[in-house]
Every structure is written in C-alpha cells, then in structure tokens.
JSON list of C-alpha atoms in Angstrom, two decimals:
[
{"chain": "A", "resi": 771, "resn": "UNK", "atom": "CA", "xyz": [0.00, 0.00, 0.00]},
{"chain": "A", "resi": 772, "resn": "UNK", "atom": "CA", "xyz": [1.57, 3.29, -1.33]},
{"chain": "A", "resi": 773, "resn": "UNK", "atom": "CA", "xyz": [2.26, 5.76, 2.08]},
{"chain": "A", "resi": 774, "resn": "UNK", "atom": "CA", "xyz": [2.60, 9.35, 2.07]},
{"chain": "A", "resi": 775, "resn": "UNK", "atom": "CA", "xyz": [5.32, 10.49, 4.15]},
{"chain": "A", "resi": 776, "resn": "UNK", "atom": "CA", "xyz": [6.96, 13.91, 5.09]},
{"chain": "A", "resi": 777, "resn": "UNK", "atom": "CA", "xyz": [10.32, 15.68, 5.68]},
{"chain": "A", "resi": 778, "resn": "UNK", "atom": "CA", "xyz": [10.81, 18.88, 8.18]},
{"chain": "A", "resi": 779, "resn": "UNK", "atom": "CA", "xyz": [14.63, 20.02, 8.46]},
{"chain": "A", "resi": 780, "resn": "UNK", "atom": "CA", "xyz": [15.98, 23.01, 10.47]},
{"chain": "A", "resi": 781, "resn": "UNK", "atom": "CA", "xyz": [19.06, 23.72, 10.65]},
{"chain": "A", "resi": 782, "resn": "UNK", "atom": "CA", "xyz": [19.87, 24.37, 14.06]},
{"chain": "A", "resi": 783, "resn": "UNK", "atom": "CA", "xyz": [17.77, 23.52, 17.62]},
{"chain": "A", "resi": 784, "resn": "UNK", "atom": "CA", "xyz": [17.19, 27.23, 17.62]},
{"chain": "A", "resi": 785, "resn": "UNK", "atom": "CA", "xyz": [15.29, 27.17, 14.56]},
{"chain": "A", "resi": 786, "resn": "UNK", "atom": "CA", "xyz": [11.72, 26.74, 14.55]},
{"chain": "A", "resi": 787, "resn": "UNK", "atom": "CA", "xyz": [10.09, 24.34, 12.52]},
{"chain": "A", "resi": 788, "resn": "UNK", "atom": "CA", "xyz": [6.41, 24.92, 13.18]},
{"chain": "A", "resi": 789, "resn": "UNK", "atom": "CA", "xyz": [5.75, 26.06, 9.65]},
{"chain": "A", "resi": 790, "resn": "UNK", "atom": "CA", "xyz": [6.97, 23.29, 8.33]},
{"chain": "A", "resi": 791, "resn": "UNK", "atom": "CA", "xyz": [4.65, 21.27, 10.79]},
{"chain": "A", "resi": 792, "resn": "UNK", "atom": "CA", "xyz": [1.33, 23.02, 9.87]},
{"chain": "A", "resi": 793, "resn": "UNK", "atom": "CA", "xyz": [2.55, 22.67, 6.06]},
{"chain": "A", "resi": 794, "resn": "UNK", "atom": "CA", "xyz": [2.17, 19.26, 6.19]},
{"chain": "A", "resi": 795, "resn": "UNK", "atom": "CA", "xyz": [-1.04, 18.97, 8.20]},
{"chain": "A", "resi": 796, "resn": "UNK", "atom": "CA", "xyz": [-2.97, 20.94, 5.97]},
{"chain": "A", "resi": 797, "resn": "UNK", "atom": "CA", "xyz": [-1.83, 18.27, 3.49]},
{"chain": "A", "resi": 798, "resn": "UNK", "atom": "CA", "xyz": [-2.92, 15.67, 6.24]},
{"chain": "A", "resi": 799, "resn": "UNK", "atom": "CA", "xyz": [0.12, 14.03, 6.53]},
{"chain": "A", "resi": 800, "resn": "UNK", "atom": "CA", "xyz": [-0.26, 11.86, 9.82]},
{"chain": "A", "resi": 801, "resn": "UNK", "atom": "CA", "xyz": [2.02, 12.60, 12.66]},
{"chain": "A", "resi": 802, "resn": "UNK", "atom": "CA", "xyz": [3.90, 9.03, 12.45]},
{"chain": "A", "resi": 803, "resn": "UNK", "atom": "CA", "xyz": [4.75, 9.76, 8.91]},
{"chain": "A", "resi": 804, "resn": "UNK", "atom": "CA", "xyz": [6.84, 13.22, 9.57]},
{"chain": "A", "resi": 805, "resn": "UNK", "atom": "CA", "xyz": [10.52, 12.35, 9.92]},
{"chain": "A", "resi": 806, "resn": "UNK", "atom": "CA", "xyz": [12.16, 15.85, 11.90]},
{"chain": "A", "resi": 807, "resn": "UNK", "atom": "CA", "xyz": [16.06, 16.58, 12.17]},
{"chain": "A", "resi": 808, "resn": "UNK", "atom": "CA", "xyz": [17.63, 19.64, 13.97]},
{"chain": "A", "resi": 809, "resn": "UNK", "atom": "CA", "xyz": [20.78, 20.21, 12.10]},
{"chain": "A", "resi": 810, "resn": "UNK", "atom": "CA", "xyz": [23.19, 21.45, 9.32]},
{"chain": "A", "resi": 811, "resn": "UNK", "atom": "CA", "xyz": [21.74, 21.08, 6.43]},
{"chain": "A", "resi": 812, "resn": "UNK", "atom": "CA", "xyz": [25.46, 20.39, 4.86]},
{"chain": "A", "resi": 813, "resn": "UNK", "atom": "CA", "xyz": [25.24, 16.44, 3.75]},
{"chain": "A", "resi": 814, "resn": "UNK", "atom": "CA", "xyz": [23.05, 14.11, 4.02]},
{"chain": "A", "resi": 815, "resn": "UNK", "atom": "CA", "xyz": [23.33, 12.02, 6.66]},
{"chain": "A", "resi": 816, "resn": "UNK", "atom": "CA", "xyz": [20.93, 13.02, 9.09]},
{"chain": "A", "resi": 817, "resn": "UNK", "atom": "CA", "xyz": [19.16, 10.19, 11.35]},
{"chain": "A", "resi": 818, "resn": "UNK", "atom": "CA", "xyz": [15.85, 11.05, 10.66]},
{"chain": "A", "resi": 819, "resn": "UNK", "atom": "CA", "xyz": [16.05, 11.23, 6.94]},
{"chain": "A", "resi": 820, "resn": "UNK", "atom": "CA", "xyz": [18.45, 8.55, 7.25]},
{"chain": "A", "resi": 821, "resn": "UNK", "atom": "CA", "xyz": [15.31, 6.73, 8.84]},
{"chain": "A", "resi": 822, "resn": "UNK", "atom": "CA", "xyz": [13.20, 8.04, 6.17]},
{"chain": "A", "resi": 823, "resn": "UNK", "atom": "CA", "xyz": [15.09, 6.43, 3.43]},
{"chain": "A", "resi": 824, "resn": "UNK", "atom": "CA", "xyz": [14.53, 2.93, 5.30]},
{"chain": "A", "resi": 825, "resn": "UNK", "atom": "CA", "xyz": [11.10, 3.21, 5.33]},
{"chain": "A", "resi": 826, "resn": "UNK", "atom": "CA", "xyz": [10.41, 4.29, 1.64]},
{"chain": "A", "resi": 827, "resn": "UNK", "atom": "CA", "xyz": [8.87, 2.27, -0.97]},
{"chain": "A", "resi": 828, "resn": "UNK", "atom": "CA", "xyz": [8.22, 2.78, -4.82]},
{"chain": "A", "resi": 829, "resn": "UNK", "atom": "CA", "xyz": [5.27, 4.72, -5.45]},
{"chain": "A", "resi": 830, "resn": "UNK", "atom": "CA", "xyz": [4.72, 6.42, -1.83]},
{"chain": "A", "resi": 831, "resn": "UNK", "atom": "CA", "xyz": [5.14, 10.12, -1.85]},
{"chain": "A", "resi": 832, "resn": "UNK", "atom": "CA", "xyz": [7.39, 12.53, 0.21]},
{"chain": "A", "resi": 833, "resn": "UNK", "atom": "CA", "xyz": [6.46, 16.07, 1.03]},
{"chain": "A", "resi": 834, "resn": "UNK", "atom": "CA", "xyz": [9.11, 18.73, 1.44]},
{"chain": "A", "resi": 835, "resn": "UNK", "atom": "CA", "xyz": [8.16, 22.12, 2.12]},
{"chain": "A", "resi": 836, "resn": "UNK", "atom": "CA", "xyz": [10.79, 24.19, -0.21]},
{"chain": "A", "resi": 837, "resn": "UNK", "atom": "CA", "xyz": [13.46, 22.82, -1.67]},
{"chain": "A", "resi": 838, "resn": "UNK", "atom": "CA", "xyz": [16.51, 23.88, 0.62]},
{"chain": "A", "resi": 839, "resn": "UNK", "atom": "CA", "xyz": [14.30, 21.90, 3.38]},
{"chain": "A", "resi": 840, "resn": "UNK", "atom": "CA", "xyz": [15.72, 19.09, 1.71]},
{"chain": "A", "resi": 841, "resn": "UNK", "atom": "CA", "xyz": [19.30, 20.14, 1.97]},
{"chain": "A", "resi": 842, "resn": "UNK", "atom": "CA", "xyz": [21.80, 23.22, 0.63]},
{"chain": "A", "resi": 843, "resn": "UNK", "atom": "CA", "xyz": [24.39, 21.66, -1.41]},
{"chain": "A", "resi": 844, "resn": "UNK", "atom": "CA", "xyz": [24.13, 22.13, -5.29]},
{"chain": "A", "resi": 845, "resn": "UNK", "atom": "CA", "xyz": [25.22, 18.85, -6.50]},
{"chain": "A", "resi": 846, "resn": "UNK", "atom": "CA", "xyz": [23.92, 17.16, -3.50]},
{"chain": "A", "resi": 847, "resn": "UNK", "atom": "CA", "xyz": [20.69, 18.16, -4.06]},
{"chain": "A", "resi": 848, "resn": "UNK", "atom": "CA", "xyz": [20.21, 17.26, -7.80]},
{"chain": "A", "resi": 849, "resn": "UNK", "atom": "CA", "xyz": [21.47, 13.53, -6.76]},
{"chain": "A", "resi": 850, "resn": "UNK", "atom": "CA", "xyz": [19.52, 13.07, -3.97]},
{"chain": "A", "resi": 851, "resn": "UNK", "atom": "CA", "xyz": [16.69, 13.68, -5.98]},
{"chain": "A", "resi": 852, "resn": "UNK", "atom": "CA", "xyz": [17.75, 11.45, -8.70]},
{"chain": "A", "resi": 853, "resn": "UNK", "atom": "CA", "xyz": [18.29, 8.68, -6.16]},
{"chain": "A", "resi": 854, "resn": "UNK", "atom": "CA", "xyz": [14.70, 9.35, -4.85]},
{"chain": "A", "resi": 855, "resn": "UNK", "atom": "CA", "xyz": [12.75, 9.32, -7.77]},
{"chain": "A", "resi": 856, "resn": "UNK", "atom": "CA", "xyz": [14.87, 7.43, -10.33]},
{"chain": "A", "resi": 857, "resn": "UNK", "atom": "CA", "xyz": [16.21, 4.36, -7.83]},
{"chain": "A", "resi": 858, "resn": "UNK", "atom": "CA", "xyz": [13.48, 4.52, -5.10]},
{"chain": "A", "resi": 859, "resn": "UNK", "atom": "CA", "xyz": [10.81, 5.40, -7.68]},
{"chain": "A", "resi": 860, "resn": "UNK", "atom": "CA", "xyz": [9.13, 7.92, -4.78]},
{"chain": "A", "resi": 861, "resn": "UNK", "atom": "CA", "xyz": [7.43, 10.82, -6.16]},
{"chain": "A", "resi": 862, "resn": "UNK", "atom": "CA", "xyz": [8.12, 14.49, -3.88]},
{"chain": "A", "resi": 863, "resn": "UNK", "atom": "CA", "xyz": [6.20, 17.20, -4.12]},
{"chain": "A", "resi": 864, "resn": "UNK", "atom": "CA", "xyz": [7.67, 20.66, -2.92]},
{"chain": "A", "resi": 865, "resn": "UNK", "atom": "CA", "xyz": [5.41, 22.66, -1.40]},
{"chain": "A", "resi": 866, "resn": "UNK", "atom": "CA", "xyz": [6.33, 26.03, -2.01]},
{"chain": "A", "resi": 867, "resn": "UNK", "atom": "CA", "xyz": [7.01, 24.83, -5.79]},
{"chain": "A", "resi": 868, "resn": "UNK", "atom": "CA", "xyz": [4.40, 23.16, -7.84]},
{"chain": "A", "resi": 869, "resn": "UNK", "atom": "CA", "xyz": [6.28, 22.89, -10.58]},
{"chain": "A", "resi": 870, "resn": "UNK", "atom": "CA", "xyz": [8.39, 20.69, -8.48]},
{"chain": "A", "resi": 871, "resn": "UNK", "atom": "CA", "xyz": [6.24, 17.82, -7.91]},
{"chain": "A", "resi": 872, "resn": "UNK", "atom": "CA", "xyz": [7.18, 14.29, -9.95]},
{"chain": "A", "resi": 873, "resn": "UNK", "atom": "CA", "xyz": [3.59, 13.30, -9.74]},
{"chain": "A", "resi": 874, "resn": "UNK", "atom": "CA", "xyz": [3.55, 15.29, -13.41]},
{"chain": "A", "resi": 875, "resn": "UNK", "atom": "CA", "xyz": [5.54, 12.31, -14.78]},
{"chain": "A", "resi": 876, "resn": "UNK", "atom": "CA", "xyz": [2.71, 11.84, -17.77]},
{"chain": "A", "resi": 877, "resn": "UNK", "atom": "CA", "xyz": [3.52, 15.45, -18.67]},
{"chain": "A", "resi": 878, "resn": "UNK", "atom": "CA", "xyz": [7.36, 15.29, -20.67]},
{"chain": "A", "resi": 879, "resn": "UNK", "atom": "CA", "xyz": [6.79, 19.70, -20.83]},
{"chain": "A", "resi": 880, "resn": "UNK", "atom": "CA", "xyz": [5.87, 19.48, -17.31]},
{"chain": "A", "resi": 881, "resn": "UNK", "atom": "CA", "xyz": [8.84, 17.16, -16.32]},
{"chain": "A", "resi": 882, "resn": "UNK", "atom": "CA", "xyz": [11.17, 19.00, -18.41]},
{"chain": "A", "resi": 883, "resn": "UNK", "atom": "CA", "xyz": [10.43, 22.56, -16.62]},
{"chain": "A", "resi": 884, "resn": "UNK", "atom": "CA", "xyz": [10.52, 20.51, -12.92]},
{"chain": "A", "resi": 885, "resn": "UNK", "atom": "CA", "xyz": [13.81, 19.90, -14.18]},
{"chain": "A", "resi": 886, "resn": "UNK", "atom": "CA", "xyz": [15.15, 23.45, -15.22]},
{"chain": "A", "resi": 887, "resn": "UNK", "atom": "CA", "xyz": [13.39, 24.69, -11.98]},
{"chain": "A", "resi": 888, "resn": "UNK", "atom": "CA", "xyz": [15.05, 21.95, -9.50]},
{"chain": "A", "resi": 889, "resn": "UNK", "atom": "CA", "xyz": [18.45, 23.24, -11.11]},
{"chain": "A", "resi": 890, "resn": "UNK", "atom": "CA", "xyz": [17.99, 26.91, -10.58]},
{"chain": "A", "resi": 891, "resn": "UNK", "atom": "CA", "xyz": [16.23, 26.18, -7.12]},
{"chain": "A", "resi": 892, "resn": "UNK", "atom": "CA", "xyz": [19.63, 24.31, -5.98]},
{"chain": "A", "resi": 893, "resn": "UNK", "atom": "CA", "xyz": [22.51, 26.65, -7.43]},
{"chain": "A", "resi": 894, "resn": "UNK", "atom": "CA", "xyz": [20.22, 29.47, -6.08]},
{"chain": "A", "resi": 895, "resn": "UNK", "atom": "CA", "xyz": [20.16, 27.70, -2.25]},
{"chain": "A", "resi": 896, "resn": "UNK", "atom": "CA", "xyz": [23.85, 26.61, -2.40]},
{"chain": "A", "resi": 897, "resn": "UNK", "atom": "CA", "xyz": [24.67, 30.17, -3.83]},
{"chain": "A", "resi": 898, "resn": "UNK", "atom": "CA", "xyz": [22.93, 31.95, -0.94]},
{"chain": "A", "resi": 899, "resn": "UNK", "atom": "CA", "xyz": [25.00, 29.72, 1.60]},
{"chain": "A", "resi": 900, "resn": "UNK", "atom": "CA", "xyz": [28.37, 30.30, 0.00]},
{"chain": "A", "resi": 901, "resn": "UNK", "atom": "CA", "xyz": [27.12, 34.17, 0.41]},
{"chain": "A", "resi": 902, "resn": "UNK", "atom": "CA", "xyz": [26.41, 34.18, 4.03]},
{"chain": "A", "resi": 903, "resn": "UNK", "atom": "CA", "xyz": [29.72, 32.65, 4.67]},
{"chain": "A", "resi": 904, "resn": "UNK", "atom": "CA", "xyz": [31.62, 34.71, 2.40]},
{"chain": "A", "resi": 905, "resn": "UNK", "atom": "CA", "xyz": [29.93, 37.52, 4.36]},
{"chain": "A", "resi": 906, "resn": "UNK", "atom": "CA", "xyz": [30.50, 35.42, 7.54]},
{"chain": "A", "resi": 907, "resn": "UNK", "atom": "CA", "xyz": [34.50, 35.37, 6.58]},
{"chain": "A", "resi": 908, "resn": "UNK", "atom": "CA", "xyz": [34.45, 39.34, 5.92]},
{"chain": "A", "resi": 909, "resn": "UNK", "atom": "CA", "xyz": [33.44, 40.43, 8.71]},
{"chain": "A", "resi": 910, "resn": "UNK", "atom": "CA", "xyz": [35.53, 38.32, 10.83]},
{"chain": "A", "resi": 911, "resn": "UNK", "atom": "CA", "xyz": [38.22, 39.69, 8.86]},
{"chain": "A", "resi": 912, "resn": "UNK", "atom": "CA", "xyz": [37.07, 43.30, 9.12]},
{"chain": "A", "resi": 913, "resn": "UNK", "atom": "CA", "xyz": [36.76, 42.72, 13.15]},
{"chain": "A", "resi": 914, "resn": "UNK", "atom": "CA", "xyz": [40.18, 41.20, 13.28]},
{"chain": "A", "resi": 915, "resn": "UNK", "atom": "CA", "xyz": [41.92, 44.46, 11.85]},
{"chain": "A", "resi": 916, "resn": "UNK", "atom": "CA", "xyz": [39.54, 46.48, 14.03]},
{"chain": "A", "resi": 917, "resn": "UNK", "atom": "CA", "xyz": [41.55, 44.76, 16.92]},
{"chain": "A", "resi": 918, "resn": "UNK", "atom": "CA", "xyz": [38.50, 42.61, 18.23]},
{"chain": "A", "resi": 919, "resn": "UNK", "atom": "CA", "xyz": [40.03, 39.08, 19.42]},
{"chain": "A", "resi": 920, "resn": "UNK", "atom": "CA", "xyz": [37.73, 36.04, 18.89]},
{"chain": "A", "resi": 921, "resn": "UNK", "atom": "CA", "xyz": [38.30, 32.37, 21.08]},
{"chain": "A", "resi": 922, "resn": "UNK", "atom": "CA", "xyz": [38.58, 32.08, 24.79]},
{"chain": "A", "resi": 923, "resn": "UNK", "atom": "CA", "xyz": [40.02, 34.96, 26.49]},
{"chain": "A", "resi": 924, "resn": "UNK", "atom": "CA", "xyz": [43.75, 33.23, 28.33]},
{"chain": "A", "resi": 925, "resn": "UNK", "atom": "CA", "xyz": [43.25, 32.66, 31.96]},
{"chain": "A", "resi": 926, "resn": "UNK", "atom": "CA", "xyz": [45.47, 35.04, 34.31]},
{"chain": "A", "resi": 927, "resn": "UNK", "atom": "CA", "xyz": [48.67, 33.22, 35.39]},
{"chain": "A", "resi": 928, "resn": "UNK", "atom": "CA", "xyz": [49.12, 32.19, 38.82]},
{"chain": "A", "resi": 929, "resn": "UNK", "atom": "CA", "xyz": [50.73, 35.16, 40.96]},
{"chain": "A", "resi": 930, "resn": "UNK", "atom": "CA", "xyz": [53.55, 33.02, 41.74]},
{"chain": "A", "resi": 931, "resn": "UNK", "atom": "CA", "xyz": [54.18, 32.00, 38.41]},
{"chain": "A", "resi": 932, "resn": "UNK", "atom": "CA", "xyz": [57.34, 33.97, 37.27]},
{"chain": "A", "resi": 933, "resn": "UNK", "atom": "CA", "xyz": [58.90, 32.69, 40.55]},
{"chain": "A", "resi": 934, "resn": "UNK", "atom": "CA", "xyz": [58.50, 29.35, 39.58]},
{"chain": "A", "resi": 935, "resn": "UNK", "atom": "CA", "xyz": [59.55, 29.80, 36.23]},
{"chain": "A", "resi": 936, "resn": "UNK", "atom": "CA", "xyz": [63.25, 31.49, 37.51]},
{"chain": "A", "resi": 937, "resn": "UNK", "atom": "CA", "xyz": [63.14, 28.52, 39.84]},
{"chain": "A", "resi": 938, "resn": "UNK", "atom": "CA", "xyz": [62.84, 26.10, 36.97]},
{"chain": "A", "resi": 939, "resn": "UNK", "atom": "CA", "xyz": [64.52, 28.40, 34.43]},
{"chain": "A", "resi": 940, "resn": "UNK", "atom": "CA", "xyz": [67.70, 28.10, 37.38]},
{"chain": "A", "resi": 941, "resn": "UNK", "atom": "CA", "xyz": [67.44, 24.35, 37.31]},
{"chain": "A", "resi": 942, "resn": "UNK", "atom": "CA", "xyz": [66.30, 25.10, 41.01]},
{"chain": "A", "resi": 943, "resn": "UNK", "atom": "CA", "xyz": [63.44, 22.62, 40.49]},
{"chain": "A", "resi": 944, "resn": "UNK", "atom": "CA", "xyz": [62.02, 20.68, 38.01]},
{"chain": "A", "resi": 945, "resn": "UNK", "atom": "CA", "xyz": [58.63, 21.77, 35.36]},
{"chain": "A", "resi": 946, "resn": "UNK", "atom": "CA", "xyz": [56.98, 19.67, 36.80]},
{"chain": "A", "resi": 947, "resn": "UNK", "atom": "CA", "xyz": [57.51, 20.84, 40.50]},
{"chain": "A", "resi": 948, "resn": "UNK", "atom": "CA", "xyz": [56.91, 24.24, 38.78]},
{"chain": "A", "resi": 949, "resn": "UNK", "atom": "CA", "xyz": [54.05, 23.29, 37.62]},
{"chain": "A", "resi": 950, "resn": "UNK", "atom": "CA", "xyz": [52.87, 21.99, 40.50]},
{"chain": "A", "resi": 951, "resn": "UNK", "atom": "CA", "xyz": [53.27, 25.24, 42.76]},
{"chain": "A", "resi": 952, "resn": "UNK", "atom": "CA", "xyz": [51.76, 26.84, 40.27]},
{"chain": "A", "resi": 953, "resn": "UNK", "atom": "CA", "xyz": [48.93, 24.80, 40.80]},
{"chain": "A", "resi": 954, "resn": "UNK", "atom": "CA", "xyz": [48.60, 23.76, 37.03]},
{"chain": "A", "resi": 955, "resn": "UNK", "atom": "CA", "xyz": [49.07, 21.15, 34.53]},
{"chain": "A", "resi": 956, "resn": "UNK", "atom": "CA", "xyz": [52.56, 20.57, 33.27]},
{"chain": "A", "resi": 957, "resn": "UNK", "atom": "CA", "xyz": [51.41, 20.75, 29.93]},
{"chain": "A", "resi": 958, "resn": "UNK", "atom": "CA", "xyz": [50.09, 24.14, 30.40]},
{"chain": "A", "resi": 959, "resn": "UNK", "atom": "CA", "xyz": [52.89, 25.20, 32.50]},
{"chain": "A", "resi": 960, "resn": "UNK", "atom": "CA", "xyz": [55.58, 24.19, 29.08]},
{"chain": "A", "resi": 961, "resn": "UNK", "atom": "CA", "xyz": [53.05, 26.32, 27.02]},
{"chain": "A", "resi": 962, "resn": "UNK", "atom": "CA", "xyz": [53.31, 29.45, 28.76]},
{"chain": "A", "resi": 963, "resn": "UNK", "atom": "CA", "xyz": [56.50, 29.41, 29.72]},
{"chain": "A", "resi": 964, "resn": "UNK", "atom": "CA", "xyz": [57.94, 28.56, 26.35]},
{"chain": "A", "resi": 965, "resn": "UNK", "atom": "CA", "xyz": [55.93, 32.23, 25.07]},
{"chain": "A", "resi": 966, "resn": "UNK", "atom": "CA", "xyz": [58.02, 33.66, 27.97]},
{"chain": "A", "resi": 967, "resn": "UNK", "atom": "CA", "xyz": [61.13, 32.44, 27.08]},
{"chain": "A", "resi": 968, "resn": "UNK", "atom": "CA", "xyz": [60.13, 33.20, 23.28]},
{"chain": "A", "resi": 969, "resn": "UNK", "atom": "CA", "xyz": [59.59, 37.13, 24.63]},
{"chain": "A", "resi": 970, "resn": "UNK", "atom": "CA", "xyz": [56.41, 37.19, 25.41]},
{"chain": "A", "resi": 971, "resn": "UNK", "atom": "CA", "xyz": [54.60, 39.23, 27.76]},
{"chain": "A", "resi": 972, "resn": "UNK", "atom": "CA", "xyz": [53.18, 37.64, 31.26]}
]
C-alpha cells in the first residue's frame, strides 16, 4: 500500500520548525509519517532522513516544504533527488514549488520545466549559503583588523608564576615541581613558559 510520508529540516535547535509542521497537516500528513532533524543542512546524513530512506517504498510520496528543506548543497541536491525518484521510484512534491512535484511524470513539458526549476532552485540555495559565509568570513576579517580578538580569552597566570619559572629556568626545580606550585598542569605550564622564554609578555 503506497504511504505518504513527510520531511521537516531546520538547521539548528534554535530554529523553529512549526511552519513546516502546519505545512504538512494541511496536506494531512499523519504525525507518524513526519521524519524531523535539527541540524546542518550540509550532507546528508541526518538520522531522521536517514530513517526516512529505510522506510520508503516505490510509489509512496514525500512532502518537502521548499526545496533547501531538503538540503543546501548544489550537486547534493540534484542527486539526492535522482536517487529518490529514479532508484526509489518515490514521487516528492515541494510545497512552495508546484512545478516541483514528480507526480507530473505523464507530462514530458511538465517534467522537463521541474527539471530546469530543481536546477535553478539548488545553485540558487547553495549560492545563498556560499554568500552568508563569504559575508561570515568578511566580517571576521574586518573585526580582526579592528583589533577585536575572537576564542577564549587566556586565563590570568598564577601570581607566583614567574617565581617558579626562575626557579625552573635556574634548574632550582624541576617543570613539573613548577608546575605543581603553580597549581597547574605541566602541559600548560611548558606552554606558557615557552611564550616567555620566546619574549612574550606575562
């Protein structure tokens, strides 16, 4: 018996997905047959679509509710959706596209514009997220020469920590007694010492 299933993606937890939800209930898509993941949208190997792959069968349909839903590479895309329709034989529908909805098979005009639109759809998604990151990696760069500092601030040294390091420095004791009245690991202890000896400022 031919099932109809649907897919609801966001990218991160902080993302709502409640559009997505009600999309697919006006449709009356039962609850059991929405697969959900909360995460990049970079590959495809998600668990829940993962899942959703398992439980597909030729001839059930899978709803999606706009085609970078369904992920935001290019290439990706285009052979996920070959893989779908052409080795699964499942027919999508895109919600926010009608044109993009296999169930127009009998129609070769119909077919052939899904096509051209599924190709413009994807370079336009993976387009927009080479953009943000390109804007992403600008502005980091910007706020670097503006002297902002990104990463964990360095903790303050211990007090008696250029003590210990003349100590050790004097063979006096070892790095790892240095360490040790320091009240750090020895690892650390070799890190910042080695900037001091290198001339840098503690």
């Amino acid at each position: 018996m031919k099932k109809t299933y649907a897919y609801v993606h966001v990218s991160t937890r902080e993302q709502k997905e409640d559009r997505q939800l009600l999309a697919m209930r006006d449709v009356g898509i039962q609850e059991k047959y929405i697969f959900m993941d909360k995460q990049s949208g970079k590959d495809f190997n998600r668990p829940m679509y993962q899942k959703l792959l398992r439980k597909l069968r030729e001839g059930d349909l899978l709803y999606v509710k706009s085609i970078d839903r369904l992920g935001r590479n290019y290439a990706d895309i285009l052979e996920q959706w070959r893989y779908l329709t052409k080795k699964k034989k499942v027919d999508i529908c895109i919600l926010d596209m009608p044109l993009l909805d296999t169930r127009r098979d009998g129609d070769l005009i119909g077919v052939f514009i899904g096509d051209v639109v599924l190709q413009v759809l994807s370079f336009v998604a993976e387009n927009e997220r080479k953009n943000i990151w390109e804007r992403q990696r600008e502005g980091i760069a910007a706020a670097k020469r503006r002297g902002v500092c990104f990463g964990r601030p360095e903790k303050p040294l211990p007090e008696n920590f250029r003590e210990a390091y003349d100590r050790w420095q004097d063979k006096k004791i070892t790095g790892i007694q240095a360490a040790k009245l320091c009240g750090m690991p020895v690892s650390s202890f070799y890190n910042k010492a080695g900037k001091l000896g290198g001339g840098g400022k503690y």
